[in-house]
Amino acid sequence: MNARRSNPGRWRSTTVLIAFAAMLAICTSPALVSALTCDCGDICVNTSGWWRDGSALNGSGTPIQTAINAASDGETIYVWNGSYTEDVNVNKRLTLVGESADVVTVTNSTADHHVFAVTEDYVNISGFTVTGAIGVTNSYLSGIYLDGRQHCNISNNIALGNHYGIYIDYSSNNTILNNTAESNHYGIFPRHSSNNTILNNIAESNNRGIYLFNSSINKFLNNIANSNSYGTYLHSSSSNTFADNTFSSNGYGIRLKFSSDKNTFLNNIVDSNTNFGIYLTSSGSNTLLNNTMSGNKYNFGVDGTSLSEYIQTIYTNNTVDEKPIYYWVDHQDGQIPTDAGYVGVVNSTNITAVNLTLTDNMQGVLFAYTENSRIENVTANSNFRGIYLDSSNNNTILNNDADSNIRGIYLDSSNNNLLLNNTADSNDEYGIYLTSSVNNTIQENTADSNNNYGIYLTSSSSNTIYNNHFNNTNNAYDTGNNIWNITPTEGTNIIGGSWLGGNYWSDYAGNDTEDGDGLGDVPIPYNSSGNIVNGGDYRPLLNPPEPNITSSAPESPVNDAYGTWQTFNVTVDQTVNVTWY
């Protein structure tokens, strides 16, 4: 278990129960273990039973539960060190204090039961390790379960090896403080819960460290979530605040999904996560301020299926690998500063992103619902998507490098754009990818050495694709009706030939049998082994054949004296540039 990291200067709670904490400090070890005294609470418990101060021991195989049954509202039960196996139902307004979570372990005795089930308000539980609630027929079990409760304080516990570590269900106005949730499926789980404060906890080695489902107006302050599949995951959860937390070495640091709107993320550190740092999907109107992302596989990204899901307030003091995020919404007539680490342009017009290097994000450049704008001379490598246009029209994508991404250049529901002279090489899936996009021109691009396809079009038609270079195992896929060549026109093509027509395909094995223009005549159309379903390239580009150079030896007698001139007859059957030395 990792030790808590000191965070001087970070948020401190002013509402922690100070009197309760002072009371806990009194009882650090039993004063007279063999005597029937109880000076640490109203009722004391050990593994043999329970007693009140000055009374006899009441033996019990379930001493914590029997003590609860004997207690009255407002009393404190103090539990001495040991291992307890029982299902604890806290149905009174009690304070339960374990000697220390390091020495007091409670394991559920029934497979399909919570360890602690809290069914009353104003309950305090502190100083226990709770474990074993994984279930057989019911997997929705918890180390500590708050069932529709208010004003409870769960502090200084260890929730280890349960399905849910600490489960806050339909509960509000509770404080979860200084706990460790380790090796559970879900570490800390508010469900349909609001106005809770989750402060100074550690969520470690869970599937989901902190998981919110349909929960709102909760505060998460100064927590650490590390080595989880998800540091924190918000599902349909809105208006929560995350401040001064650290999300490190998870799969995902922070993930929002399914209309998790109007959340605020402030002063968080998100680093060394193996998938995404902060990833907002299908969630709008969130605010990000002064968050630091570094060393994640993909530091930052926003995805949506509507304009509202791209509308975010993201300040430039959010950084990815020490470079600012520029996330512009409703802008006109501007140029992205050249120190950008991530670029998102939403619902904007006449924006230029030029001369940038953008790596290790969900998108290097995102244009969403943006028109008449330009992406030029951008290096967008090692992202999930290098350059991504969603519902963006009449833009120019020029002279960019989108290499070594998952997908190089990606157009989704985007029309009438020009992709000119870009490189999209060595991407894990596709070099150029179009879905639901029409009337785009794709010209003079290189898409080589991509793992799935050089270019992939689905639900897309009336795009013109010509004078591009494709050298991949699978060059093209197209289920629509697109145009793969223009009428032959004189001009230098992408492989140095003298005619423009179609594209260069590494696996085209045809020939120029008619007019010597360097465009394939048979067989046509090129259709990438049937992957271009309708039509294909009727003018594929051919590399010019190597010229035949024939030379004859000088006539005899040959004067072989040093420095004398010799005469050769040379015949070349094509136009070539030759330098003689």
Coordinates of C-alpha atoms in Angstrom, one line a residue:
M1 CA 0.0 0.0 0.0
N2 CA 1.4 3.4 -1.0
A3 CA 1.9 6.0 1.8
R4 CA -0.1 9.1 1.5
R5 CA 1.8 11.9 -0.2
S6 CA 2.0 15.2 1.6
N7 CA 0.4 18.0 -0.3
P8 CA 1.3 21.4 1.4
G9 CA -0.8 24.2 0.1
R10 CA -3.6 22.0 -1.3
W11 CA -7.2 22.2 -0.1
R12 CA -8.0 21.5 3.6
S13 CA -11.4 20.6 4.9
T14 CA -12.7 23.0 7.5
T15 CA -15.6 20.7 8.3
V16 CA -13.8 17.6 9.5
L17 CA -15.1 16.4 12.8
I18 CA -12.4 17.7 15.0
A19 CA -14.0 16.7 18.3
F20 CA -14.5 13.2 17.0
A21 CA -10.8 13.0 15.9
A22 CA -9.7 14.2 19.3
M23 CA -11.7 11.5 21.0
L24 CA -10.1 8.8 18.9
A25 CA -6.6 9.9 20.0
I26 CA -7.4 9.1 23.6
C27 CA -7.7 5.3 22.9
T28 CA -4.6 4.1 21.2
S29 CA -4.2 0.9 23.3
P30 CA -6.2 -0.9 26.0
A31 CA -5.3 0.4 29.4
L32 CA -6.5 -2.7 31.3
V33 CA -7.3 -5.5 28.8
S34 CA -8.1 -8.0 31.5
A35 CA -10.3 -5.6 33.6
L36 CA -13.9 -4.8 32.7
T37 CA -13.3 -1.2 32.2
C38 CA -14.3 0.8 29.2
D39 CA -12.9 4.3 29.1
C40 CA -12.8 4.7 25.4
G41 CA -16.5 4.5 24.7
D42 CA -19.9 3.7 26.1
I43 CA -19.4 0.0 25.0
C44 CA -16.1 -1.9 24.4
V45 CA -15.7 -4.9 22.2
N46 CA -13.1 -7.6 21.8
T47 CA -13.1 -10.8 19.9
S48 CA -14.8 -12.6 22.9
G49 CA -17.7 -10.2 23.5
W50 CA -18.7 -6.8 24.7
W51 CA -19.0 -4.9 28.0
R52 CA -19.8 -1.5 29.5
D53 CA -17.5 0.2 32.0
G54 CA -17.6 -1.6 35.3
S55 CA -19.8 -4.5 34.1
A56 CA -19.3 -8.1 33.2
L57 CA -18.3 -9.5 29.8
N58 CA -21.1 -10.5 27.6
G59 CA -19.7 -13.3 25.5
S60 CA -20.7 -13.4 21.8
G61 CA -19.6 -14.9 18.5
T62 CA -20.7 -11.7 16.8
P63 CA -19.6 -9.1 19.4
I64 CA -19.8 -6.0 17.2
Q65 CA -23.3 -6.7 16.1
T66 CA -24.4 -7.7 19.7
A67 CA -22.9 -4.5 21.0
I68 CA -24.9 -2.5 18.4
N69 CA -28.1 -4.3 19.4
A70 CA -27.4 -3.4 23.1
A71 CA -26.5 0.3 22.4
S72 CA -28.6 3.3 22.3
D73 CA -28.6 6.2 19.8
G74 CA -25.7 8.5 20.3
E75 CA -23.4 6.0 22.0
T76 CA -19.9 5.1 21.0
I77 CA -18.7 1.5 20.6
Y78 CA -14.9 1.0 20.8
V79 CA -13.5 -2.2 19.1
W80 CA -10.2 -3.5 20.2
N81 CA -7.7 -5.2 17.9
G82 CA -8.4 -8.5 16.4
S83 CA -10.1 -10.3 13.5
Y84 CA -13.9 -10.3 13.5
T85 CA -16.1 -12.4 11.2
E86 CA -19.6 -11.0 11.1
D87 CA -22.2 -9.1 9.1
V88 CA -22.6 -5.8 10.8
N89 CA -25.9 -3.9 10.4
V90 CA -25.7 -0.4 11.9
N91 CA -29.3 0.5 12.4
K92 CA -28.9 3.1 15.2
R93 CA -27.2 6.5 15.4
L94 CA -23.9 5.3 16.7
T95 CA -20.2 5.9 16.5
L96 CA -18.1 2.8 15.9
V97 CA -14.4 3.2 16.5
G98 CA -11.8 0.5 15.8
E99 CA -8.5 0.7 17.6
S100 CA -6.8 1.1 14.1
A101 CA -7.5 -0.2 10.6
D102 CA -4.1 -1.9 10.8
V103 CA -5.1 -4.1 13.7
V104 CA -8.9 -4.4 13.5
T105 CA -10.2 -6.5 10.5
V106 CA -13.9 -7.3 9.9
T107 CA -14.8 -9.9 7.3
N108 CA -18.4 -10.6 6.4
S109 CA -19.6 -14.0 7.6
T110 CA -22.3 -14.5 4.9
A111 CA -21.2 -14.6 1.3
D112 CA -24.0 -12.3 0.1
H113 CA -23.8 -9.6 2.7
H114 CA -22.1 -6.3 3.2
V115 CA -19.5 -6.1 5.9
F116 CA -21.0 -2.9 7.4
A117 CA -24.5 -2.0 6.2
V118 CA -25.5 1.4 7.5
T119 CA -29.3 1.9 7.6
E120 CA -29.5 4.9 9.9
D121 CA -28.4 8.5 9.7
Y122 CA -25.7 10.2 11.8
V123 CA -23.4 7.1 11.9
N124 CA -19.7 7.4 12.3
I125 CA -17.4 4.5 11.4
S126 CA -13.6 4.7 11.8
G127 CA -10.6 2.5 12.2
F128 CA -11.5 -0.7 10.5
T129 CA -10.3 -2.9 7.7
V130 CA -13.3 -4.3 5.9
T131 CA -12.9 -7.2 3.5
G132 CA -14.5 -10.1 1.8
A133 CA -17.7 -8.7 0.4
I134 CA -17.5 -10.1 -3.1
G135 CA -20.7 -12.2 -3.1
V136 CA -21.7 -15.5 -4.7
T137 CA -25.2 -14.9 -6.0
N138 CA -25.1 -11.2 -5.3
S139 CA -22.0 -9.3 -6.5
Y140 CA -23.3 -5.9 -5.4
L141 CA -21.7 -6.1 -2.0
S142 CA -19.6 -3.6 -0.1
G143 CA -17.1 -3.2 2.6
I144 CA -19.1 -0.2 3.9
Y145 CA -22.6 0.4 2.5
L146 CA -24.6 3.6 3.1
D147 CA -28.2 2.8 2.2
G148 CA -30.1 6.1 1.7
R149 CA -28.3 7.7 4.5
Q150 CA -27.4 11.3 5.5
H151 CA -24.8 12.9 7.8
C152 CA -22.6 9.9 8.2
N153 CA -18.8 10.1 8.6
I154 CA -16.7 7.2 7.2
S155 CA -13.1 7.8 8.1
N156 CA -9.7 6.2 8.5
N157 CA -10.8 2.8 7.2
I158 CA -9.3 0.3 4.8
A159 CA -11.7 -1.3 2.3
L160 CA -9.8 -4.2 0.9
G161 CA -10.9 -6.9 -1.6
N162 CA -14.6 -6.2 -1.9
H163 CA -16.8 -5.7 -4.9
Y164 CA -17.5 -2.1 -3.7
G165 CA -15.1 -0.7 -1.2
I166 CA -17.3 2.2 0.1
Y167 CA -20.7 2.3 -1.6
I168 CA -22.8 5.5 -1.1
D169 CA -26.2 4.6 -2.4
Y170 CA -29.0 7.2 -2.7
S171 CA -27.3 9.0 0.1
S172 CA -26.4 12.7 0.7
N173 CA -24.5 15.0 3.0
N174 CA -22.0 12.4 4.1
T175 CA -18.2 12.7 4.6
I176 CA -15.8 10.1 3.3
L177 CA -12.4 11.0 4.9
N178 CA -8.9 9.5 5.0
N179 CA -9.9 6.0 3.8
T180 CA -8.0 3.6 1.6
A181 CA -9.9 1.6 -0.9
E182 CA -7.7 -1.1 -2.4
S183 CA -8.1 -4.1 -4.7
N184 CA -11.9 -3.7 -4.9
H185 CA -13.8 -3.8 -8.2
Y186 CA -15.0 -0.3 -7.3
G187 CA -13.1 1.7 -4.7
I188 CA -15.4 4.5 -3.8
F189 CA -18.8 4.5 -5.4
P190 CA -21.5 7.2 -5.1
R191 CA -24.7 6.1 -6.9
H192 CA -27.7 8.4 -7.1
S193 CA -26.0 10.4 -4.4
S194 CA -25.5 14.1 -3.9
N195 CA -23.8 16.7 -1.7
N196 CA -21.2 14.3 -0.3
T197 CA -17.6 15.3 0.5
I198 CA -15.0 12.7 -0.4
L199 CA -11.7 14.0 1.1
N200 CA -8.1 12.8 1.5
N201 CA -8.8 9.2 0.4
I202 CA -6.6 6.8 -1.5
A203 CA -8.1 4.6 -4.2
E204 CA -5.6 2.0 -5.3
S205 CA -5.5 -1.1 -7.5
N206 CA -9.2 -1.2 -8.1
N207 CA -11.0 -1.6 -11.5
R208 CA -12.5 1.9 -10.9
G209 CA -10.9 3.9 -8.2
I210 CA -13.7 6.5 -7.8
Y211 CA -16.8 5.8 -9.8
L212 CA -19.9 8.0 -9.9
F213 CA -23.2 6.9 -11.3
N214 CA -26.0 9.4 -11.7
S215 CA -24.6 11.4 -8.9
S216 CA -24.4 15.2 -8.6
I217 CA -23.1 18.1 -6.5
N218 CA -20.4 16.0 -4.7
K219 CA -17.0 17.3 -3.8
F220 CA -13.8 15.3 -4.3
L221 CA -10.9 17.0 -2.7
N222 CA -7.3 16.0 -2.3
N223 CA -7.7 12.3 -3.1
I224 CA -5.2 10.1 -4.7
A225 CA -6.2 7.5 -7.3
N226 CA -3.4 5.3 -8.6
S227 CA -2.9 2.0 -10.3
N228 CA -6.6 1.5 -11.1
S229 CA -8.1 0.7 -14.5
Y230 CA -9.9 4.1 -14.1
G231 CA -8.8 6.7 -11.6
T232 CA -12.2 8.3 -11.7
Y233 CA -15.1 7.5 -14.0
L234 CA -18.2 9.7 -14.2
H235 CA -21.3 8.0 -15.7
S236 CA -24.3 10.3 -16.1
S237 CA -23.1 12.4 -13.3
S238 CA -23.2 16.2 -13.2
S239 CA -22.2 19.3 -11.3
N240 CA -19.5 17.6 -9.2
T241 CA -16.3 19.3 -8.2
F242 CA -12.8 17.6 -8.4
A243 CA -10.1 19.7 -6.9
D244 CA -6.5 19.1 -5.9
N245 CA -6.6 15.4 -6.6
T246 CA -3.9 13.2 -8.1
F247 CA -4.6 10.5 -10.7
S248 CA -1.5 8.6 -11.5
S249 CA -0.5 5.3 -13.2
N250 CA -4.1 4.3 -14.0
G251 CA -5.4 3.1 -17.3
Y252 CA -7.6 6.3 -17.6
G253 CA -6.9 9.2 -15.2
I254 CA -10.3 10.9 -15.5
R255 CA -13.1 9.7 -17.8
L256 CA -16.5 11.3 -18.4
K257 CA -19.2 9.6 -20.3
F258 CA -23.0 9.5 -20.9
S259 CA -24.0 13.1 -20.3
S260 CA -21.8 13.9 -17.4
D261 CA -22.2 17.6 -17.7
K262 CA -21.3 20.8 -15.8
N263 CA -18.5 19.2 -13.7
T264 CA -15.6 21.3 -12.5
F265 CA -12.0 20.0 -12.5
L266 CA -9.5 22.3 -10.7
N267 CA -5.8 21.9 -9.8
N268 CA -5.7 18.2 -10.5
I269 CA -2.5 16.3 -11.4
V270 CA -3.0 13.6 -14.0
D271 CA 0.1 11.8 -14.9
S272 CA 1.6 8.5 -16.1
N273 CA -1.7 6.9 -17.1
T274 CA -1.3 4.2 -19.7
N275 CA -4.3 5.2 -21.8
F276 CA -5.9 8.6 -21.4
G277 CA -5.2 11.4 -18.9
I278 CA -8.5 13.4 -19.1
Y279 CA -11.0 12.2 -21.7
L280 CA -14.4 13.8 -22.0
T281 CA -17.0 11.9 -24.1
S282 CA -20.6 12.6 -24.7
S283 CA -20.6 15.2 -21.9
G284 CA -20.8 19.0 -22.2
S285 CA -20.4 22.2 -20.3
N286 CA -17.6 21.0 -18.1
T287 CA -15.0 23.4 -16.7
L288 CA -11.3 22.6 -16.6
L289 CA -9.0 25.0 -14.8
N290 CA -5.3 24.6 -14.0
N291 CA -5.0 20.9 -14.4
T292 CA -1.6 19.3 -15.2
M293 CA -1.4 16.4 -17.6
S294 CA 1.9 14.7 -18.3
G295 CA 3.4 11.4 -19.3
N296 CA 0.0 9.9 -20.3
K297 CA -0.3 7.8 -23.4
Y298 CA -2.9 10.3 -24.6
N299 CA -3.0 13.4 -22.3
F300 CA -6.3 15.0 -23.3
G301 CA -9.2 14.7 -25.6
V302 CA -12.9 15.6 -26.1
D303 CA -15.3 13.5 -28.1
G304 CA -19.0 14.1 -28.9
T305 CA -21.9 13.3 -31.1
S306 CA -23.5 16.8 -31.0
L307 CA -22.4 20.4 -30.7
S308 CA -23.4 20.6 -27.1
E309 CA -21.1 17.8 -26.2
Y310 CA -18.1 19.8 -27.5
I311 CA -19.0 23.0 -25.6
Q312 CA -16.6 23.0 -22.7
T313 CA -14.8 25.8 -20.8
I314 CA -11.2 24.8 -20.8
Y315 CA -8.6 27.4 -19.8
T316 CA -5.2 27.8 -21.3
N317 CA -3.6 27.1 -17.8
N318 CA -4.5 23.5 -18.4
T319 CA -1.3 21.9 -19.7
V320 CA -0.2 18.8 -21.5
D321 CA 3.4 17.9 -21.1
E322 CA 4.0 21.6 -20.0
K323 CA 2.3 23.1 -23.1
P324 CA -1.0 24.9 -22.9
I325 CA -4.3 23.6 -24.2
Y326 CA -6.1 26.0 -26.6
Y327 CA -9.8 25.0 -26.7
W328 CA -11.6 27.7 -28.6
V329 CA -15.4 27.8 -28.7
D330 CA -17.4 30.4 -30.8
H331 CA -14.2 32.1 -32.1
Q332 CA -13.8 34.0 -35.4
D333 CA -10.7 35.2 -37.3
G334 CA -7.9 33.9 -35.2
Q335 CA -4.6 32.0 -35.3
I336 CA -3.7 29.4 -32.7
P337 CA -0.5 30.3 -30.8
T338 CA 2.5 28.3 -31.7
D339 CA 3.2 27.0 -28.2
A340 CA 0.0 24.8 -28.2
G341 CA 0.1 21.3 -26.8
Y342 CA -3.5 20.5 -27.8
V343 CA -5.8 22.3 -30.2
G344 CA -9.6 22.1 -30.1
V345 CA -11.7 24.5 -32.2
V346 CA -15.5 24.3 -31.8
N347 CA -18.2 26.2 -33.6
S348 CA -15.8 28.6 -35.1
T349 CA -15.0 30.3 -38.4
N350 CA -11.8 31.4 -40.1
I351 CA -9.3 29.9 -37.6
T352 CA -5.8 29.0 -38.6
A353 CA -3.7 26.3 -36.9
V354 CA -0.2 26.6 -38.5
N355 CA 3.3 25.5 -37.7
L356 CA 2.5 23.4 -34.6
T357 CA 3.8 20.2 -33.1
L358 CA 1.0 18.3 -31.3
T359 CA 1.6 14.9 -29.9
D360 CA 0.3 12.4 -27.3
N361 CA -3.4 13.4 -27.2
M362 CA -6.8 12.1 -28.3
Q363 CA -6.5 14.4 -31.2
G364 CA -3.6 16.5 -32.3
V365 CA -6.0 19.0 -33.8
L366 CA -9.8 18.9 -33.3
F367 CA -12.1 20.9 -35.5
A368 CA -15.8 20.4 -34.5
Y369 CA -18.6 22.3 -36.2
T370 CA -16.0 24.6 -37.6
E371 CA -15.9 26.1 -41.1
N372 CA -13.7 28.0 -43.5
S373 CA -10.6 27.3 -41.4
R374 CA -7.1 26.0 -42.1
I375 CA -4.7 23.4 -40.6
E376 CA -1.3 23.9 -42.2
N377 CA 2.3 22.7 -41.5
V378 CA 1.2 20.8 -38.4
T379 CA 3.0 17.8 -37.1
A380 CA 0.4 15.6 -35.4
N381 CA 2.1 12.4 -34.5
S382 CA 1.6 9.8 -31.8
N383 CA -2.0 10.8 -31.1
F384 CA -5.1 8.6 -31.1
R385 CA -6.3 10.7 -34.1
G386 CA -3.8 13.0 -35.7
I387 CA -6.2 15.5 -37.3
Y388 CA -9.9 15.1 -36.6
L389 CA -12.8 17.0 -38.2
D390 CA -16.3 16.4 -36.9
S391 CA -19.2 18.1 -38.6
S392 CA -16.8 20.7 -40.1
N393 CA -17.0 22.0 -43.7
N394 CA -15.1 24.0 -46.2
N395 CA -11.7 23.7 -44.4
T396 CA -8.2 23.3 -45.9
I397 CA -5.9 20.6 -44.5
L398 CA -2.5 21.4 -46.1
N399 CA 1.1 20.2 -45.8
N400 CA 0.6 18.3 -42.5
D401 CA 2.3 15.2 -41.1
A402 CA -0.1 12.8 -39.3
D403 CA 2.1 9.8 -38.7
S404 CA 2.2 7.0 -36.1
N405 CA -1.2 7.7 -34.7
I406 CA -4.1 5.2 -34.4
R407 CA -5.8 7.1 -37.3
G408 CA -3.9 9.7 -39.2
I409 CA -6.5 12.1 -40.7
Y410 CA -10.1 11.5 -39.8
L411 CA -13.2 13.2 -41.2
D412 CA -16.6 12.5 -39.6
S413 CA -19.7 14.1 -41.1
S414 CA -17.5 16.7 -42.7
N415 CA -18.0 18.0 -46.2
N416 CA -16.4 20.1 -48.9
N417 CA -12.9 20.0 -47.3
L418 CA -9.6 20.0 -49.2
L419 CA -6.9 17.6 -48.0
L420 CA -3.8 18.5 -50.0
N421 CA -0.2 17.4 -49.7
N422 CA -0.4 15.7 -46.3
T423 CA 1.5 12.7 -45.1
A424 CA -0.4 10.0 -43.1
D425 CA 2.1 7.1 -42.7
S426 CA 2.7 4.3 -40.2
N427 CA -0.6 4.7 -38.4
D428 CA -1.9 1.7 -36.4
E429 CA -5.2 1.5 -38.2
Y430 CA -5.8 4.0 -41.1
G431 CA -3.9 6.7 -42.8
I432 CA -7.0 8.6 -44.0
Y433 CA -10.5 7.8 -42.7
L434 CA -13.8 9.2 -43.8
T435 CA -17.2 8.4 -42.4
S436 CA -20.5 10.0 -43.4
S437 CA -18.6 12.7 -45.4
V438 CA -19.2 13.9 -48.9
N439 CA -17.7 16.2 -51.6
N440 CA -14.2 16.3 -50.1
T441 CA -11.1 16.5 -52.3
I442 CA -8.2 14.3 -51.4
Q443 CA -5.2 15.2 -53.5
E444 CA -1.4 14.8 -53.4
N445 CA -1.3 13.0 -50.1
T446 CA 0.9 10.1 -49.1
A447 CA -0.6 7.3 -47.0
D448 CA 2.0 4.5 -46.7
S449 CA 2.8 1.7 -44.3
N450 CA -0.5 1.9 -42.4
N451 CA -1.5 -1.3 -40.6
N452 CA -5.2 -1.6 -41.7
Y453 CA -5.8 0.5 -44.8
G454 CA -4.1 3.5 -46.4
I455 CA -7.5 5.1 -47.0
Y456 CA -10.9 3.9 -45.7
L457 CA -14.3 5.4 -46.6
T458 CA -17.6 4.3 -45.1
S459 CA -21.0 5.8 -45.6
S460 CA -19.2 8.4 -47.8
S461 CA -19.8 9.4 -51.4
S462 CA -19.0 12.0 -54.0
N463 CA -15.4 12.5 -52.7
T464 CA -12.7 13.0 -55.3
I465 CA -9.5 11.2 -54.6
Y466 CA -6.6 11.5 -57.0
N467 CA -2.8 11.9 -57.3
N468 CA -2.2 10.3 -53.9
H469 CA 0.4 7.7 -53.0
F470 CA -0.7 4.5 -51.4
N471 CA 1.8 1.8 -50.3
N472 CA 0.1 -0.4 -47.8
T473 CA -0.8 -4.1 -47.4
N474 CA -4.4 -3.0 -47.9
N475 CA -4.5 0.2 -49.8
A476 CA -8.2 1.2 -49.9
Y477 CA -11.7 0.4 -48.7
D478 CA -14.8 2.1 -50.0
T479 CA -18.4 1.1 -49.9
G480 CA -19.8 4.3 -51.3
N481 CA -19.7 5.9 -54.7
N482 CA -16.5 8.0 -54.9
I483 CA -14.3 9.3 -57.7
W484 CA -10.8 7.9 -57.8
N485 CA -9.4 9.7 -60.8
I486 CA -9.7 12.8 -62.9
T487 CA -9.6 13.1 -66.7
P488 CA -6.0 12.8 -67.7
T489 CA -4.3 16.2 -67.6
E490 CA -0.7 17.2 -68.4
G491 CA 1.2 18.0 -65.2
T492 CA 3.7 16.4 -62.8
N493 CA 2.1 13.7 -60.7
I494 CA 3.0 12.5 -57.2
I495 CA 5.5 9.9 -58.5
G496 CA 7.1 12.3 -61.0
G497 CA 5.2 11.3 -64.1
S498 CA 4.0 13.8 -66.6
W499 CA 0.3 13.2 -66.4
L500 CA -2.3 13.5 -63.7
G501 CA -5.1 11.0 -63.6
G502 CA -5.6 8.6 -60.7
N503 CA -3.5 7.5 -57.7
Y504 CA -0.3 5.5 -57.2
W505 CA -1.1 2.0 -55.8
S506 CA 1.8 -0.2 -54.7
D507 CA -0.1 -3.3 -55.7
Y508 CA -1.3 -2.3 -59.1
A509 CA 0.3 -4.6 -61.6
G510 CA -1.2 -3.1 -64.8
N511 CA 0.4 -1.6 -67.9
D512 CA 0.3 1.5 -70.0
T513 CA -0.6 -0.1 -73.3
E514 CA -2.0 2.8 -75.3
D515 CA -0.5 6.3 -75.3
G516 CA 2.6 6.2 -73.1
D517 CA 1.2 8.7 -70.6
G518 CA 2.2 6.7 -67.6
L519 CA -1.4 5.9 -66.7
G520 CA -2.5 2.3 -66.4
D521 CA -4.7 1.0 -69.3
V522 CA -5.1 -2.6 -68.3
P523 CA -6.5 -3.9 -66.1
I524 CA -8.8 -1.2 -65.0
P525 CA -10.4 -0.1 -62.8
Y526 CA -8.1 -0.7 -59.9
N527 CA -10.3 -1.7 -56.9
S528 CA -7.9 -2.8 -54.2
S529 CA -8.8 -6.5 -54.6
G530 CA -12.5 -5.7 -54.5
N531 CA -12.3 -3.5 -51.4
I532 CA -13.5 -0.5 -53.6
V533 CA -17.0 -1.9 -54.1
N534 CA -18.2 0.6 -56.7
G535 CA -16.0 1.5 -59.6
G536 CA -12.4 2.3 -58.8
D537 CA -9.4 4.1 -60.2
Y538 CA -9.6 4.1 -64.0
R539 CA -6.3 6.0 -64.4
P540 CA -3.8 4.5 -61.9
L541 CA -0.4 6.0 -61.9
L542 CA 2.5 3.9 -63.1
N543 CA 6.2 4.3 -62.3
P544 CA 8.0 5.0 -65.6
P545 CA 10.1 2.0 -66.6
E546 CA 13.8 2.2 -66.2
P547 CA 15.4 3.5 -69.4
N548 CA 17.5 1.3 -71.6
I549 CA 20.9 2.8 -72.2
T550 CA 22.9 1.3 -75.0
S551 CA 26.5 2.2 -75.6
S552 CA 29.0 1.0 -78.1
A553 CA 32.7 0.8 -77.6
P554 CA 34.9 3.2 -79.6
E555 CA 36.2 1.9 -82.9
S556 CA 39.5 0.3 -83.1
P557 CA 42.3 1.1 -82.8
V558 CA 41.7 2.5 -79.3
N559 CA 44.2 5.1 -78.1
D560 CA 44.4 4.1 -74.4
A561 CA 47.0 6.7 -73.5
Y562 CA 46.1 8.6 -70.3
G563 CA 44.2 11.8 -70.9
T564 CA 43.1 11.1 -74.5
W565 CA 39.4 11.4 -75.6
Q566 CA 37.4 8.4 -76.6
T567 CA 34.1 8.5 -78.5
F568 CA 31.0 6.4 -77.5
N569 CA 27.7 6.1 -79.2
V570 CA 24.9 6.1 -76.5
T571 CA 21.2 5.4 -77.2
V572 CA 18.5 6.2 -74.6
D573 CA 14.9 5.1 -75.3
Q574 CA 13.3 7.6 -72.8
T575 CA 13.7 11.2 -71.7
V576 CA 16.0 11.2 -68.7
N577 CA 18.2 13.5 -66.8
V578 CA 21.8 12.4 -67.0
T579 CA 24.9 13.7 -65.4
W580 CA 28.2 12.5 -66.7
Y581 CA 31.4 12.5 -64.6

